[in-house]
Amino acid sequence: EVQLVESGGGLVQPGGSLRLSCAASGFTFSSYSMNWVRQAPGKGLEWVSYISSSSSTIYYADSVKGRFTISRDNAKNSLYLQMNSLRDEDTAVYYCASEIVGACFDYWGQGTLVTVSS
Amino acid sequence: EIVLTQSPGTLSLSPGERATLSCRASQSVSSSYLAWYQQKPGQAPRLLIYGASSRATGIPDRFSGSGSGTDFTLTISRLEPEDFAVYYCQQYGSSPFGGGTKVEIK
């Protein structure tokens, strides 16, 4: 059974940093691309970042480019999102999502809440 | 950037009724990259349909997807109580998600 479990969320002040993690199990993590998607309170889904299986290809949404860094450790079956220079508008539930089937986000974690507030 | 517009914003229906949700793209998109997701309050999104018309694992056959070019449709043939939720379309790879359609109990 595919499982994705996010952690690392919490309350942080504007300008601060946070590192999210996503632990994957139940599939060959090293073979598949991964993504981070976020959802602000009461709002829709916003794709944040993509990383290919070998980390050779990485993309970011314009809203986080230059502030967030996606990475993965295939030996640890883990995905990460380093978030720097956080803003109020980064407040959201952050989900990791896999691309096992391809061309879609087929499995999602339960999400971790990031709150940016002074 | 391709913009996906979902309509209606809210659909009020009764259990047993048919639901038809629309997703319109600002320019032609590949059907291979069109997906639909369901999200219930407090839960993560769940993949329903990928490649415009292929059901994801474990998705009941009352859910079906169709369309091509700029117009795509998610149909729920007979609404079950557990189907009342928000539905999002997505053009994988090149655009954000659509704004969502909430299917609520009438």
Short mmCIF file of C-alpha atoms in Angstrom, two decimals:
data_model
loop_
_atom_site.label_atom_id
_atom_site.label_comp_id
_atom_site.label_asym_id
_atom_site.label_seq_id
_atom_site.Cartn_x
_atom_site.Cartn_y
_atom_site.Cartn_z
CA GLU A 1 0.00 0.00 0.00
CA VAL A 2 1.35 3.40 -1.02
CA GLN A 3 1.79 5.75 1.92
CA LEU A 4 3.01 9.32 2.01
CA VAL A 5 3.44 10.98 5.39
CA GLU A 6 4.33 14.66 5.67
CA SER A 7 5.90 16.30 8.70
CA GLY A 8 7.66 19.49 9.69
CA GLY A 9 4.82 21.97 9.58
CA GLY A 10 4.19 24.51 12.30
CA LEU A 11 4.01 28.17 13.22
CA VAL A 12 6.77 30.41 11.90
CA GLN A 13 7.23 34.17 11.78
CA PRO A 14 7.34 36.07 8.49
CA GLY A 15 10.84 35.87 7.05
CA GLY A 16 11.51 32.61 8.81
CA SER A 17 12.33 29.16 7.49
CA LEU A 18 10.87 25.69 7.72
CA ARG A 19 11.74 22.31 6.25
CA LEU A 20 9.00 19.90 5.32
CA SER A 21 9.55 16.17 4.90
CA CYS A 22 7.53 13.47 3.19
CA ALA A 23 8.24 9.84 4.02
CA ALA A 24 7.24 7.43 1.27
CA SER A 25 6.54 3.72 1.47
CA GLY A 26 4.78 0.98 -0.47
CA PHE A 27 6.36 1.74 -3.84
CA THR A 28 9.80 2.11 -5.43
CA PHE A 29 10.29 5.75 -4.46
CA SER A 30 13.47 6.17 -6.49
CA SER A 31 11.62 5.43 -9.74
CA TYR A 32 9.02 8.17 -9.64
CA SER A 33 8.68 11.93 -9.77
CA MET A 34 7.22 13.76 -6.81
CA ASN A 35 5.48 17.04 -6.14
CA TRP A 36 4.48 19.46 -3.42
CA VAL A 37 1.00 20.99 -3.59
CA ARG A 38 -0.45 23.45 -1.10
CA GLN A 39 -3.88 24.67 -0.12
CA ALA A 40 -4.46 27.93 1.72
CA PRO A 41 -7.31 27.91 4.24
CA GLY A 42 -10.64 27.83 2.40
CA LYS A 43 -8.94 28.04 -1.01
CA GLY A 44 -8.19 25.74 -3.92
CA LEU A 45 -5.17 23.62 -4.75
CA GLU A 46 -1.89 25.24 -5.82
CA TRP A 47 0.99 23.23 -7.26
CA VAL A 48 4.27 24.29 -5.63
CA SER A 49 7.16 22.21 -6.94
CA TYR A 50 8.17 19.12 -8.94
CA ILE A 51 11.23 16.89 -8.80
CA SER A 52 12.06 14.04 -11.13
CA SER A 53 13.09 10.60 -9.90
CA SER A 54 16.80 11.31 -10.16
CA SER A 55 16.51 14.98 -9.11
CA SER A 56 17.78 16.00 -12.54
CA THR A 57 14.68 18.06 -13.32
CA ILE A 58 13.12 20.51 -10.88
CA TYR A 59 10.36 23.06 -11.34
CA TYR A 60 8.80 25.68 -9.08
CA ALA A 61 5.69 27.79 -9.16
CA ASP A 62 6.50 31.45 -9.72
CA SER A 63 5.08 32.26 -6.30
CA VAL A 64 7.84 30.32 -4.51
CA LYS A 65 10.75 30.48 -6.97
CA GLY A 66 13.94 31.63 -5.30
CA ARG A 67 12.56 30.99 -1.80
CA PHE A 68 11.71 27.28 -1.76
CA THR A 69 13.97 24.34 -2.58
CA ILE A 70 12.74 20.84 -3.32
CA SER A 71 15.00 17.84 -2.83
CA ARG A 72 14.85 14.11 -2.27
CA ASP A 73 16.90 11.33 -0.74
CA ASN A 74 16.12 8.11 -2.58
CA ALA A 75 18.13 6.07 -0.09
CA LYS A 76 15.82 7.29 2.67
CA ASN A 77 12.61 7.25 0.57
CA SER A 78 12.10 10.86 1.50
CA LEU A 79 11.07 14.10 -0.18
CA TYR A 80 11.82 17.54 1.25
CA LEU A 81 10.79 21.15 0.85
CA GLN A 82 13.05 23.80 2.30
CA MET A 83 11.05 27.00 2.69
CA ASN A 84 12.90 30.27 3.31
CA SER A 85 11.78 33.90 3.50
CA LEU A 86 8.29 32.77 4.40
CA ARG A 87 5.38 35.16 3.87
CA ASP A 88 1.88 35.36 5.27
CA GLU A 89 0.56 34.08 1.95
CA ASP A 90 2.55 30.85 2.31
CA THR A 91 0.17 29.79 5.08
CA ALA A 92 -1.38 26.56 3.86
CA VAL A 93 -1.63 22.83 4.20
CA TYR A 94 1.25 21.32 2.24
CA TYR A 95 0.78 17.96 0.56
CA CYS A 96 3.31 15.72 -1.11
CA ALA A 97 1.99 13.81 -4.11
CA SER A 98 3.43 11.06 -6.26
CA GLU A 99 3.36 10.42 -10.01
CA ILE A 100 3.33 6.62 -10.17
CA VAL A 101 0.67 6.29 -12.85
CA GLY A 102 2.15 9.21 -14.72
CA ALA A 103 0.86 12.60 -15.85
CA CYS A 104 -1.23 13.00 -12.70
CA PHE A 105 -0.87 13.13 -8.93
CA ASP A 106 -2.01 9.65 -7.99
CA TYR A 107 -1.24 9.40 -4.27
CA TRP A 108 -1.27 12.17 -1.68
CA GLY A 109 -0.16 12.48 1.90
CA GLN A 110 -2.45 13.72 4.64
CA GLY A 111 -0.81 17.14 4.60
CA THR A 112 1.07 19.28 7.10
CA LEU A 113 -0.05 22.76 8.13
CA VAL A 114 2.32 25.68 7.80
CA THR A 115 1.22 28.91 9.48
CA VAL A 116 3.20 32.07 8.85
CA SER A 117 2.26 34.72 11.37
CA SER A 118 3.81 37.16 13.79
CA GLU B 1 -0.04 29.59 -19.15
CA ILE B 2 -3.17 27.54 -19.68
CA VAL B 3 -6.05 28.55 -17.44
CA LEU B 4 -8.64 25.97 -16.43
CA THR B 5 -12.13 27.28 -15.67
CA GLN B 6 -14.52 24.97 -13.84
CA SER B 7 -18.27 25.38 -13.87
CA PRO B 8 -20.53 25.65 -12.12
CA GLY B 9 -18.89 26.85 -8.96
CA THR B 10 -21.48 25.04 -6.90
CA LEU B 11 -23.84 22.25 -7.94
CA SER B 12 -26.81 21.52 -5.68
CA LEU B 13 -28.22 18.06 -6.27
CA SER B 14 -29.97 15.25 -4.46
CA PRO B 15 -28.61 11.72 -3.91
CA GLY B 16 -29.40 9.57 -6.92
CA GLU B 17 -29.22 12.47 -9.37
CA ARG B 18 -26.69 12.85 -12.17
CA ALA B 19 -23.90 15.39 -11.80
CA THR B 20 -22.16 16.97 -14.77
CA LEU B 21 -19.06 19.06 -14.04
CA SER B 22 -17.26 21.12 -16.67
CA CYS B 23 -13.61 22.03 -17.06
CA ARG B 24 -12.73 24.42 -19.86
CA ALA B 25 -9.16 25.21 -20.88
CA SER B 26 -8.04 28.57 -22.28
CA GLN B 27 -6.31 26.71 -25.10
CA SER B 28 -6.29 23.18 -26.42
CA VAL B 29 -4.69 20.66 -24.10
CA SER B 30 -3.67 17.05 -24.42
CA SER B 31 -6.28 14.63 -23.14
CA SER B 32 -3.44 12.49 -21.83
CA TYR B 33 -2.69 15.14 -19.24
CA LEU B 34 -6.17 15.99 -17.96
CA ALA B 35 -7.02 14.70 -14.48
CA TRP B 36 -9.86 15.05 -11.98
CA TYR B 37 -9.60 14.98 -8.19
CA GLN B 38 -12.12 14.75 -5.37
CA GLN B 39 -11.57 16.44 -2.03
CA LYS B 40 -13.72 16.09 1.06
CA PRO B 41 -13.46 18.50 4.02
CA GLY B 42 -10.37 17.89 6.11
CA GLN B 43 -9.02 15.28 3.70
CA ALA B 44 -6.34 15.20 1.06
CA PRO B 45 -7.40 15.23 -2.59
CA ARG B 46 -7.95 11.86 -4.24
CA LEU B 47 -7.29 11.05 -7.88
CA LEU B 48 -10.48 10.05 -9.71
CA ILE B 49 -9.72 10.28 -13.42
CA TYR B 50 -6.51 10.57 -15.41
CA GLY B 51 -5.91 10.80 -19.13
CA ALA B 52 -9.32 12.51 -19.33
CA SER B 53 -11.24 9.23 -19.14
CA SER B 54 -9.33 6.54 -17.23
CA ARG B 55 -10.56 5.76 -13.74
CA ALA B 56 -7.96 5.54 -11.02
CA THR B 57 -7.61 2.41 -8.94
CA GLY B 58 -10.63 1.75 -6.76
CA ILE B 59 -12.82 4.48 -8.25
CA PRO B 60 -16.45 3.34 -8.78
CA ASP B 61 -17.74 3.19 -12.32
CA ARG B 62 -20.39 5.82 -11.60
CA PHE B 63 -17.53 8.29 -12.14
CA SER B 64 -16.62 8.92 -15.78
CA GLY B 65 -14.55 11.48 -17.63
CA SER B 66 -14.78 12.65 -21.19
CA GLY B 67 -13.77 15.44 -23.51
CA SER B 68 -10.97 16.71 -25.67
CA GLY B 69 -9.38 19.91 -26.86
CA THR B 70 -10.60 22.64 -24.55
CA ASP B 71 -13.72 21.04 -23.04
CA PHE B 72 -13.71 18.24 -20.50
CA THR B 73 -16.46 16.77 -18.35
CA LEU B 74 -16.64 14.74 -15.19
CA THR B 75 -19.93 12.87 -14.82
CA ILE B 76 -21.22 11.15 -11.71
CA SER B 77 -24.07 8.99 -12.95
CA ARG B 78 -25.95 8.60 -9.66
CA LEU B 79 -24.81 10.59 -6.65
CA GLU B 80 -24.11 8.65 -3.51
CA PRO B 81 -23.97 10.42 -0.12
CA GLU B 82 -20.18 10.09 -0.07
CA ASP B 83 -19.84 11.92 -3.42
CA PHE B 84 -20.71 15.34 -2.02
CA ALA B 85 -17.35 17.06 -2.13
CA VAL B 86 -15.23 19.52 -4.11
CA TYR B 87 -13.89 18.41 -7.48
CA TYR B 88 -10.83 19.84 -9.23
CA CYS B 89 -9.56 19.38 -12.76
CA GLN B 90 -5.88 19.67 -13.61
CA GLN B 91 -3.86 19.96 -16.76
CA TYR B 92 -0.72 18.14 -15.71
CA GLY B 93 2.59 19.83 -16.35
CA SER B 94 1.69 23.25 -17.59
CA SER B 95 -0.92 24.87 -15.46
CA PRO B 96 -2.39 25.06 -12.00
CA PHE B 97 -5.55 23.35 -10.97
CA GLY B 98 -8.98 24.59 -11.90
CA GLY B 99 -10.85 26.56 -9.27
CA GLY B 100 -13.04 23.64 -8.26
CA THR B 101 -16.72 22.72 -8.28
CA LYS B 102 -18.48 22.04 -5.02
CA VAL B 103 -21.18 19.38 -5.23
CA GLU B 104 -23.53 19.94 -2.32
CA ILE B 105 -26.68 18.26 -1.09
CA LYS B 106 -29.83 20.03 -2.24
#
